[in-house]
CSV table of C-alpha atoms and ligand atoms in Angstrom, one decimal:
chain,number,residue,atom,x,y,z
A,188,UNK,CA,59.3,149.9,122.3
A,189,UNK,CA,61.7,147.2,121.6
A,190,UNK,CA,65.5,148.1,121.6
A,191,UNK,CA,66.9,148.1,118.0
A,192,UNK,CA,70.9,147.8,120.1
A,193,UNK,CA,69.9,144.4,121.4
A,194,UNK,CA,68.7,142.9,118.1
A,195,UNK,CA,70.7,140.7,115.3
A,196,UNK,CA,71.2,142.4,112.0
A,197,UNK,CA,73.7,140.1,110.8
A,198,UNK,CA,73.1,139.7,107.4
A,199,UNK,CA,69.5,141.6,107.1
A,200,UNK,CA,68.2,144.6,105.3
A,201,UNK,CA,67.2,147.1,107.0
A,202,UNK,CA,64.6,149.6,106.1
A,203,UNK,CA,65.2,152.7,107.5
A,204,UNK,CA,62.6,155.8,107.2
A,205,UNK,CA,64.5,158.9,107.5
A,206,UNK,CA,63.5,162.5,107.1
A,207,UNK,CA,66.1,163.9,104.4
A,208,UNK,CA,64.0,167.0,103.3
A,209,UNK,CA,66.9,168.7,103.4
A,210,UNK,CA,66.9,172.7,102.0
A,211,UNK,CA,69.0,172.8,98.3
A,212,UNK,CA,69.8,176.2,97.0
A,213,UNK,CA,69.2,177.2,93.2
A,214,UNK,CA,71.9,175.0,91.9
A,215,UNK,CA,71.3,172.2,94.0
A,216,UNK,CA,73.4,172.3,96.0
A,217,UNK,CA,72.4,171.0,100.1
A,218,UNK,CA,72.5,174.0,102.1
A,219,UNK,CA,71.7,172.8,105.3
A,220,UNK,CA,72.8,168.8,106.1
A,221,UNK,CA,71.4,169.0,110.0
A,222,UNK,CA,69.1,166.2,108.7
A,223,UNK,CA,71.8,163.9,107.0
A,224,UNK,CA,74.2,164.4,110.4
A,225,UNK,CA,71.1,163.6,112.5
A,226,UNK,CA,70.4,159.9,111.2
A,227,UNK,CA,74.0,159.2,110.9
A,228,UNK,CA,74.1,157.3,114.4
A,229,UNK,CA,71.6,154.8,113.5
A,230,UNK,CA,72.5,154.1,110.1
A,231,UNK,CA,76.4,153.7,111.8
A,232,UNK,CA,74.9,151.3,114.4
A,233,UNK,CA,73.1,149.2,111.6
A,234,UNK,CA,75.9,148.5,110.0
A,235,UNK,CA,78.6,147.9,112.8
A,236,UNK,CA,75.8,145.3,113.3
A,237,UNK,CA,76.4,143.4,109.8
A,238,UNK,CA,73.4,145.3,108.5
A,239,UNK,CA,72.7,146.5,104.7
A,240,UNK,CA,70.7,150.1,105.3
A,241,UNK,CA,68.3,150.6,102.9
A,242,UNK,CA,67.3,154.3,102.9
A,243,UNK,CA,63.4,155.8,102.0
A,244,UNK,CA,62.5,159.5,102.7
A,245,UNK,CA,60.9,162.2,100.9
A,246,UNK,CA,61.6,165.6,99.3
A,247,UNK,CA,59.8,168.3,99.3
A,248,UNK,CA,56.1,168.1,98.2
A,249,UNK,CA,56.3,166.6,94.6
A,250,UNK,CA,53.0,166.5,92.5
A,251,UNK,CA,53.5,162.9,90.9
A,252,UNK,CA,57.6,162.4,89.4
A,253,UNK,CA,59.2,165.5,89.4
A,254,UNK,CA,63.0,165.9,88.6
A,255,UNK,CA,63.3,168.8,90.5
A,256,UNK,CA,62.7,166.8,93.8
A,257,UNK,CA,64.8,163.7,93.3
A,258,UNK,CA,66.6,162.1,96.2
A,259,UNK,CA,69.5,162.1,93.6
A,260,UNK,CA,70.6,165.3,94.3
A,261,UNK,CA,71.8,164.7,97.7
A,262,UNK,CA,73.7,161.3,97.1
A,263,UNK,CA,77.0,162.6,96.7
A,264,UNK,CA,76.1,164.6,100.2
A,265,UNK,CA,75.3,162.1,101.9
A,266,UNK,CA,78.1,159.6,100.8
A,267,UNK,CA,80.3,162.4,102.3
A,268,UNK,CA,78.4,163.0,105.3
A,269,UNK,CA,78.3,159.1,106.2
A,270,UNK,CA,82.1,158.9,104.9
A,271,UNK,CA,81.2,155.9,102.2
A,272,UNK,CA,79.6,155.3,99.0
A,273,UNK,CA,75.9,155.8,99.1
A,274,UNK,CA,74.2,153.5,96.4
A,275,UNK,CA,71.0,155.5,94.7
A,276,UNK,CA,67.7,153.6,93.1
A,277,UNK,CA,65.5,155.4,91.1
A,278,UNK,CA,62.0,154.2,92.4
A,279,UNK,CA,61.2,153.2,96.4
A,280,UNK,CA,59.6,150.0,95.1
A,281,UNK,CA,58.9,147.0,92.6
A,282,UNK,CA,61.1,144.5,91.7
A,283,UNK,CA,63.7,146.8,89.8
A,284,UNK,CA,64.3,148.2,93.2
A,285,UNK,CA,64.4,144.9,95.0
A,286,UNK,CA,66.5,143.4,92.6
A,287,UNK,CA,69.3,146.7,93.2
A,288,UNK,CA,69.2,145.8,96.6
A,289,UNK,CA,69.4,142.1,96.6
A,290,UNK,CA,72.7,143.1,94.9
A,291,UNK,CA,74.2,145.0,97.3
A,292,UNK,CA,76.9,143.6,99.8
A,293,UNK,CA,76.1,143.5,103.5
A,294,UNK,CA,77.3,146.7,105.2
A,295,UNK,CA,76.4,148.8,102.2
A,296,UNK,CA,73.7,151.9,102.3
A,297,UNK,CA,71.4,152.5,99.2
A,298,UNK,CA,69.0,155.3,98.9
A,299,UNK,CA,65.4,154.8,97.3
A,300,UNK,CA,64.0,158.0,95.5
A,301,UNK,CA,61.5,159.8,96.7
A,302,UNK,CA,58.4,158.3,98.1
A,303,UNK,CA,56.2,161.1,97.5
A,304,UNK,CA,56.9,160.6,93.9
A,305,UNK,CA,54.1,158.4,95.1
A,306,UNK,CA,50.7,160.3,96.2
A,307,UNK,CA,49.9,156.8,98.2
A,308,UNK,CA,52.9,157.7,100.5
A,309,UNK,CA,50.4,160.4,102.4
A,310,UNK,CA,47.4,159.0,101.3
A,311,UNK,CA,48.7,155.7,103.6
A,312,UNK,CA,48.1,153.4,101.4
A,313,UNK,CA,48.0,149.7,101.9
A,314,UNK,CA,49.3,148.4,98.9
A,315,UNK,CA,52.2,150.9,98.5
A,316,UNK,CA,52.8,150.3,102.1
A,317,UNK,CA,53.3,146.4,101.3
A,318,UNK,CA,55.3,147.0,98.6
A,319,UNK,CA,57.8,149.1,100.7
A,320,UNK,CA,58.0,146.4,103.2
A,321,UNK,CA,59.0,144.2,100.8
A,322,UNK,CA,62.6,146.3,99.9
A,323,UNK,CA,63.7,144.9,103.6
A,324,UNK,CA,63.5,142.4,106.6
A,325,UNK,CA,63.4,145.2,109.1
A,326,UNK,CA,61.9,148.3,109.5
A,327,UNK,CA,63.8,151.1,111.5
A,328,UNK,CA,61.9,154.6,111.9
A,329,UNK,CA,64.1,157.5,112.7
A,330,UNK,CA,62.1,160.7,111.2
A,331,UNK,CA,61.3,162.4,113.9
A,332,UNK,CA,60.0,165.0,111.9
A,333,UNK,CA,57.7,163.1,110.0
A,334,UNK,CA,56.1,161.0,112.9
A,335,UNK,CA,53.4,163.2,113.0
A,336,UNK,CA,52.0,162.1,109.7
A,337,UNK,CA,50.1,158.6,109.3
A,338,UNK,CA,52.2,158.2,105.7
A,339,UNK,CA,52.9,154.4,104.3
A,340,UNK,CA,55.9,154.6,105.2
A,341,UNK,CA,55.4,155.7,108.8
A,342,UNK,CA,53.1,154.2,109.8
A,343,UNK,CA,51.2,151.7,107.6
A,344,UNK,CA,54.1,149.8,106.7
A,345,UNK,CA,54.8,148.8,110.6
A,346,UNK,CA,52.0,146.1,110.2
A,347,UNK,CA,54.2,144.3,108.1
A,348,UNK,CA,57.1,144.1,110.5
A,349,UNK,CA,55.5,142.6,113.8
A,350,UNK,CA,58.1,142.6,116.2
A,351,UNK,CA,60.4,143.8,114.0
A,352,UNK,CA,59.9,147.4,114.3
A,353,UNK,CA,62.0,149.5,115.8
A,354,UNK,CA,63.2,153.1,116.6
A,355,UNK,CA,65.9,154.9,115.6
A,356,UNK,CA,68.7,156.6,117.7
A,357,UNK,CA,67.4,160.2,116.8
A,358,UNK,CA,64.2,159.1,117.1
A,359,UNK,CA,65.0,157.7,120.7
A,360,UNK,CA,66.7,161.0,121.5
A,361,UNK,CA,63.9,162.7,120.5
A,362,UNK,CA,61.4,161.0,122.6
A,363,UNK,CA,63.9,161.1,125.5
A,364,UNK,CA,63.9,165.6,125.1
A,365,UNK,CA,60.5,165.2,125.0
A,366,UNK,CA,59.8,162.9,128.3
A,367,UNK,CA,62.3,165.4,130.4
A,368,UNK,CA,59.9,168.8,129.5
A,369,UNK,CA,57.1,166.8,129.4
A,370,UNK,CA,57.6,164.4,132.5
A,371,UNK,CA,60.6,163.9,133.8
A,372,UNK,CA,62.6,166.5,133.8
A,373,UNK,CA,64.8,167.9,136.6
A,374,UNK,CA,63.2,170.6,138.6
A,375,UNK,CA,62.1,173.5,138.2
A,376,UNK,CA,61.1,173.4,134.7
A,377,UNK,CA,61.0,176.2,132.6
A,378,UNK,CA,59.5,176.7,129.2
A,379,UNK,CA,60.0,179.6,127.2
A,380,UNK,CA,57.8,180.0,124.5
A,381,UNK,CA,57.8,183.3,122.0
A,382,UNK,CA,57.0,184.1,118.3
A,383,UNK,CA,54.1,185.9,116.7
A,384,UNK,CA,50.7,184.1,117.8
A,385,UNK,CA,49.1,182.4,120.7
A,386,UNK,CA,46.6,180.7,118.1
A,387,UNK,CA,49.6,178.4,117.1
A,388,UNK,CA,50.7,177.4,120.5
A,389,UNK,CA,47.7,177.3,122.4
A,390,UNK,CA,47.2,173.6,123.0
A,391,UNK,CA,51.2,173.6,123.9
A,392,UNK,CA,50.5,176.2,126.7
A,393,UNK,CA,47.0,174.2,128.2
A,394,UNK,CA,49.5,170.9,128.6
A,395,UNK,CA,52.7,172.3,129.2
A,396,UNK,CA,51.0,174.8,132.1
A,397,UNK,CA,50.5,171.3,133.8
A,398,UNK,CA,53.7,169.6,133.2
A,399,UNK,CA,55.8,172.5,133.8
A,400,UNK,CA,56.7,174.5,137.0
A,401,UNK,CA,56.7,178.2,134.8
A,402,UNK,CA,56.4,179.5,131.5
A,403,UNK,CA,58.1,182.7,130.3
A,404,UNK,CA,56.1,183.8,127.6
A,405,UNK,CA,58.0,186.1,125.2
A,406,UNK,CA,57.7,187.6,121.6
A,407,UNK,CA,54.7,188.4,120.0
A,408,UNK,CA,52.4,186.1,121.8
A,409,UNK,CA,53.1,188.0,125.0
A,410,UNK,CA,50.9,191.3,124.0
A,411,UNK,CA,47.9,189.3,124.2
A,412,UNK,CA,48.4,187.8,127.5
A,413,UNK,CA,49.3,191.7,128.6
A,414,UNK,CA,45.8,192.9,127.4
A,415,UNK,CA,44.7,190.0,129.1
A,416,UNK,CA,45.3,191.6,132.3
A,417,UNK,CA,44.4,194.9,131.4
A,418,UNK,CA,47.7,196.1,129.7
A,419,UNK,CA,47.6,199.0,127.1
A,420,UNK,CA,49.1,197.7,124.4
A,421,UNK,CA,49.2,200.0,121.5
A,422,UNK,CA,49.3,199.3,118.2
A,423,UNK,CA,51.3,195.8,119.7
A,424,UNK,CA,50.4,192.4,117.6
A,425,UNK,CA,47.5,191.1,119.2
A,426,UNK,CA,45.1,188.1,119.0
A,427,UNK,CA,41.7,189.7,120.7
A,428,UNK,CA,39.5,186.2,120.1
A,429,UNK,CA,42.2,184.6,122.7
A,430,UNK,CA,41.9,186.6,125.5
A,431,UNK,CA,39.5,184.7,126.9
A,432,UNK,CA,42.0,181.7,126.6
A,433,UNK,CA,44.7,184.0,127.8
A,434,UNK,CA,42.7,184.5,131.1
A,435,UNK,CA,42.0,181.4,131.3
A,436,UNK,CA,45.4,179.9,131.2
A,437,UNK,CA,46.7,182.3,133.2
A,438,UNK,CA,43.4,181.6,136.2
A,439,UNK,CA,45.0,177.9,135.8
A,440,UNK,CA,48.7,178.8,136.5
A,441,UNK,CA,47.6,180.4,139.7
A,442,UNK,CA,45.3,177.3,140.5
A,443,UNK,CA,48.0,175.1,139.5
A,444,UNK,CA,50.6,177.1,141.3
A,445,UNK,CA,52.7,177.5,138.5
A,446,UNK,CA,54.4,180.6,137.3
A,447,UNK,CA,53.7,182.7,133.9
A,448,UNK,CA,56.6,185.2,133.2
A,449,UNK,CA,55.9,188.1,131.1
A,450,UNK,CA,58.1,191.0,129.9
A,451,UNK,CA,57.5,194.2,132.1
A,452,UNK,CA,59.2,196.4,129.7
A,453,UNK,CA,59.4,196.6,125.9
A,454,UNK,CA,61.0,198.2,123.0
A,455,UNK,CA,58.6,199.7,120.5
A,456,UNK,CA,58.5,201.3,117.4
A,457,UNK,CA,56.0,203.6,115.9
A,458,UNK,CA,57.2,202.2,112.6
A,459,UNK,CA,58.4,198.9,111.4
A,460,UNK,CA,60.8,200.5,109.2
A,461,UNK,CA,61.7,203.9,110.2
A,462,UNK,CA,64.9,202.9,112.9
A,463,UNK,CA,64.8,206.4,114.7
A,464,UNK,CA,61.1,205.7,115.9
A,465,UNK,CA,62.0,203.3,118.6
A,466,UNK,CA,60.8,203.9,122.9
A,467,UNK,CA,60.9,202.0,126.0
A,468,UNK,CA,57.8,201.3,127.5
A,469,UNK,CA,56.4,199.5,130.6
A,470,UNK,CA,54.7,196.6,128.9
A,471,UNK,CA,51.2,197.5,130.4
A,472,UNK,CA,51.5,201.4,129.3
A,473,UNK,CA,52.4,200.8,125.7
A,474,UNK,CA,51.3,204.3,123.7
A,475,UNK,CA,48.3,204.5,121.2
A,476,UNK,CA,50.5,204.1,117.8
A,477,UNK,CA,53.6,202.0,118.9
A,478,UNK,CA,54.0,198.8,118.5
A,479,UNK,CA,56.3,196.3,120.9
A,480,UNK,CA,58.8,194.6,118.9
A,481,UNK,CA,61.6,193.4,121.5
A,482,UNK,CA,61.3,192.8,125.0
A,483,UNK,CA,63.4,195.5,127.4
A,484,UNK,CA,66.2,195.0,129.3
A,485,UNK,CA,64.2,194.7,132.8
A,486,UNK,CA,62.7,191.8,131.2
A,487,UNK,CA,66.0,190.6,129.9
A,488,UNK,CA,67.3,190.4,133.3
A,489,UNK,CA,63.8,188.8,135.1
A,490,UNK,CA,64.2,186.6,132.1
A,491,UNK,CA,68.0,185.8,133.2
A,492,UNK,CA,67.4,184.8,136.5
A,493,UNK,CA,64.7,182.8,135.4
A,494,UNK,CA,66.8,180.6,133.4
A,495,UNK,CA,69.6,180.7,135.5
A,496,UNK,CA,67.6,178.8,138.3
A,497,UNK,CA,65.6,176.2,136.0
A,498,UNK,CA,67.3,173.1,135.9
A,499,UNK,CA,65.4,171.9,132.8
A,500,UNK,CA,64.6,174.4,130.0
A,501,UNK,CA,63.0,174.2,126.6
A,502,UNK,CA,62.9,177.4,124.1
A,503,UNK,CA,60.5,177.6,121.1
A,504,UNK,CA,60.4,181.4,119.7
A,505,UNK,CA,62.2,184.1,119.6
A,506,UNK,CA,61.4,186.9,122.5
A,507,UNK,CA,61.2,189.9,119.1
A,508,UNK,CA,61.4,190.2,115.6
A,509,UNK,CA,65.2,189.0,115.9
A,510,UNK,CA,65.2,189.5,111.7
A,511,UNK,CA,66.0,193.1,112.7
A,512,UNK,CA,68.9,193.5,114.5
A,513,UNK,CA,67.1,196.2,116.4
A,514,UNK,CA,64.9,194.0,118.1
A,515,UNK,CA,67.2,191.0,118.3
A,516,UNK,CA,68.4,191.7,121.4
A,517,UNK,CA,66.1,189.7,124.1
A,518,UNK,CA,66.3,186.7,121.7
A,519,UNK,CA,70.3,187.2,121.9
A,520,UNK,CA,70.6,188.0,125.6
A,521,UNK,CA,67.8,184.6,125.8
A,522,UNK,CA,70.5,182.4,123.9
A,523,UNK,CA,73.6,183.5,126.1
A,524,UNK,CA,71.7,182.6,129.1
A,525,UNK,CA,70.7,179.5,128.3
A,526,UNK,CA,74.2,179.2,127.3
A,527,UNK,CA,75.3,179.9,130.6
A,528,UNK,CA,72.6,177.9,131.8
A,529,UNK,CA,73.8,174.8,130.0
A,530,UNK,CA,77.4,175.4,131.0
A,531,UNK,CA,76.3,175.3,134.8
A,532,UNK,CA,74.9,171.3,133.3
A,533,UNK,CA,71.3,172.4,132.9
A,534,UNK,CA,69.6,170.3,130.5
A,535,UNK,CA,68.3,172.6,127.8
A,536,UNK,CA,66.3,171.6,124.5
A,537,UNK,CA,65.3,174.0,121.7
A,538,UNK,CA,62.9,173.0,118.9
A,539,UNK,CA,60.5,174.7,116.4
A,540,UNK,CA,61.4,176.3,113.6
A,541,UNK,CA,62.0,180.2,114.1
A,542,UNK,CA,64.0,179.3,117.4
A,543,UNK,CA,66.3,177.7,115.4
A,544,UNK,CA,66.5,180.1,112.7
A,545,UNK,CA,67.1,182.8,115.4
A,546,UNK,CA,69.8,180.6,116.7
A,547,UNK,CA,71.5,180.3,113.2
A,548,UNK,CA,71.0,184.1,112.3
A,549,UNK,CA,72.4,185.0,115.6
A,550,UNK,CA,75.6,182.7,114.9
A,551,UNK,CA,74.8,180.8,118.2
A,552,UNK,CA,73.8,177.5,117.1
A,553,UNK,CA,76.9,175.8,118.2
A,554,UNK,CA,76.8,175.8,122.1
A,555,UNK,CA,72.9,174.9,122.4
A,556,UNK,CA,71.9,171.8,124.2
A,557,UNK,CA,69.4,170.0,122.3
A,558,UNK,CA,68.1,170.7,119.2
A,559,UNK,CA,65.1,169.1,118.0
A,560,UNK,CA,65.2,168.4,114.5
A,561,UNK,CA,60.8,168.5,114.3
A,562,UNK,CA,58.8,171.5,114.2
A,563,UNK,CA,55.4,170.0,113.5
A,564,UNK,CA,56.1,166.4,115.0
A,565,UNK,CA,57.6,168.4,118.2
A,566,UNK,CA,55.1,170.8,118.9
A,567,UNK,CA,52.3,168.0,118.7
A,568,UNK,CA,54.2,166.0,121.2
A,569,UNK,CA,54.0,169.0,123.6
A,570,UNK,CA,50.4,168.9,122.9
A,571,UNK,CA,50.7,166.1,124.9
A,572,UNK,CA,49.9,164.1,121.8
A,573,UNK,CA,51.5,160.5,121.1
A,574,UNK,CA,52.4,160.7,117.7
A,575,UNK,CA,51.2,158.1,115.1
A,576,UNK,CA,54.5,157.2,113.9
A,577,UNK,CA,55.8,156.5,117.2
A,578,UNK,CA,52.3,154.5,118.4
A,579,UNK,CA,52.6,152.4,115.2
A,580,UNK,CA,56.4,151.0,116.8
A,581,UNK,CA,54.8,150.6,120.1
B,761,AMP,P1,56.6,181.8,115.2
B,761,AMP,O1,56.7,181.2,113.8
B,761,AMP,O2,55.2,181.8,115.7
B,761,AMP,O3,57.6,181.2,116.1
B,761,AMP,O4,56.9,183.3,115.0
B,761,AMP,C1,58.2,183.8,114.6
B,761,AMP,C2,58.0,185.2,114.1
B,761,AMP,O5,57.5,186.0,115.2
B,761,AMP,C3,59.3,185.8,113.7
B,761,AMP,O6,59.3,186.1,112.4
B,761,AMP,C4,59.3,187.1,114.5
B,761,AMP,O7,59.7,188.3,113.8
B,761,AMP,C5,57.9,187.3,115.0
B,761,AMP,N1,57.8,188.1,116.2
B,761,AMP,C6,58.4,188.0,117.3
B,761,AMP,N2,58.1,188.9,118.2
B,761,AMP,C7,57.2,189.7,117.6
B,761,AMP,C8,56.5,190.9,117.9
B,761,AMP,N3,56.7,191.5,119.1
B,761,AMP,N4,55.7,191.5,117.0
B,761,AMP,C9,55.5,190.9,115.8
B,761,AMP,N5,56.1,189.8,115.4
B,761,AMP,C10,57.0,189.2,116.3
């Protein structure tokens, strides 16, 4: 992939495809601007290079032109998030929209509304794509988040730039967490995996049980590796078409000589709701009628050591239902060792949705290493997949 820091943007427009699906609350008002900090770089690179940045992303999942998911919204957030006036179009393309940008001075940013006001955006289609190329003389991808997708402006639209197609800072960034779990990372490698189901991590767990040197597997998921090996689970969460998977991952870790980590201890309840129903068990001799919800604190402190001699560690999931602060403490106790972990100089990287949500609930977003801004685009990745977006740059 070409380097966009080596190239001349004196004087040229830059396309740039970001992913500003940012959450707004009832009054419109952008809750969360993770998104809007994490393109910053390149857009700040583009124009220290004499660049004009020319802005397309979606929002949301419009059905045809709907107010309600205008790119407008955020313009005033992102002028202050990129501390300068942010320019605002009301289509992506035509010559309205190439005329509002052939009026803009160099070093200026405009933002194009919403592509999926468009359904050819996902439907990929050519002529939409063409007429996207045309807004600039460059194309820059750095939505991460979207690379998974073979959208116009993803992917279609980089047959128009040949040779001029490049990647993004974040996008970079991402593909560089991705190469140190997936390849290159320092050894050992851990991966620590949690949530509710196996079924929507299996294909992560068949490649990253032969890139990685051991998997702790955590949360939800874990009750059906248990049963797996002949654990009682109880009235655990439990996915009873995988266990043959779950065995069969689990014959490959020994083959492979890698190691799967599971809790040995639990905390259960016999109710979701009722807080004085709550018992300790050995994770293989869970009780007819009680459900695991958190792992114990044996498992807490395997866990710990674990972490604490990885030198490379990715999280997706949290270890319990960490919505209820009674079973939020192995996802806590997981996020102050990687902590530790990552103040020792370990290289850590969290991505997927609930892991970052745990993260925020828990108030203990600030200290983690990486954090992947794709759920979808990241865990196809660690599928070992290369993702459309980014094989369209290559
Ligand atoms: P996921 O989207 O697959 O990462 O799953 C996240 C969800 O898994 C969270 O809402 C957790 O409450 C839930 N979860 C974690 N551990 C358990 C468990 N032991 N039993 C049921 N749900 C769980």
């Amino acid at each position: 992939m070409s380097d966009l820091e080596k190239q001349d943007l004196k004087n040229k427009k830059v396309i740039v495809r970001v992913d500003l699906n940012v959450p707004l609350d009832d009054t419109d008002n952008v809750t969360d601007t993770t998104r809007i900090v994490a393109c910053k770089e390149t857009v700040n690179l583009i124009l220290e290079k004499g660049g004009t940045c020319i802005l397309i992303s979606h929002l949301g999942r419009p059905k045809g032109k709907e107010n309600k998911f205008s790119l407008k919204k955020i313009v005033d957030t992102v002028s202050s998030v990129f501390n300068q006036p942010v320019f605002f179009y009301e289509d992506c393309i035509g010559q309205g929209a190439q005329e509002a940008i052939s009026k803009l001075d160099q070093g200026s940013i405009i933002l194009m509304e919403n592509l999926r006001f468009y359904q050819e955006e996902t439907l990929g289609d050519r002529v939409f794509a063409k007429n996207l190329s045309e807004l600039g003389d460059i194309y820059v991808n750095d939505a991460f988040g979207t690379c998974h997708r073979e959208h116009a402006s993803t992917v279609v639209i980089t047959e128009y730039f040949e040779n001029k197609k490049f990647a993004g800072k974040l996008l970079q960034k991402e593909l560089e967490a991705i190469n140190q779990i997936s390849n290159n990372g320092k050894k050992p490698v851990l991966a620590i995996l949690g949530g509710a189901k196996v079924s929507s991590k299996l294909s992560i767990l068949y490649n990253l049980i032969k890139n990685v040197d051991k998997i702790i597997i955590g949360g939800g998921m874990a009750y059906t590796f248990i049963k797996a090996k002949g654990g009682q689970i109880g009235n655990s969460l439990v996915e009873d078409e995988l266990i043959t998977n779950a065995q069969e991952i689990l014959m490959l870790a020994k083959k492979l000589d890698k190691k799967i980590i599971l809790p040995v201890d639990i905390k259960a309840s016999k109710d979701f709701d009722n807080n004085n129903q709550i018992s300790t068990f050995n994770s293989k001799e869970i009780d007819d009628g009680w459900m695991g919800l958190d792992i114990g604190e044996k498992s807490i402190e395997i866990f710990h050591q674990e972490i604490l001699t990885s030198n490379t560690i990715f999280w997706n999931g949290p270890m319990g239902v960490f919505e209820k602060e009674l079973f939020s403490e192995g996802t806590s106790s997981i996020c102050n060792s990687l902590k530790e972990a990552k103040e020792k100089g370990v290289n850590v990287i969290v991505g997927g949705g609930d892991s970052i949500a745990a993260l925020k609930k828990l108030g203990k977003e600030e200290w983690v290493g990486y954090i992947s801004t794709g759920g979808g685009a990241l865990l196809e990745s660690l599928e070992g997949k290369t993702l459309p977006g980014v094989k369209a740059l290559m």
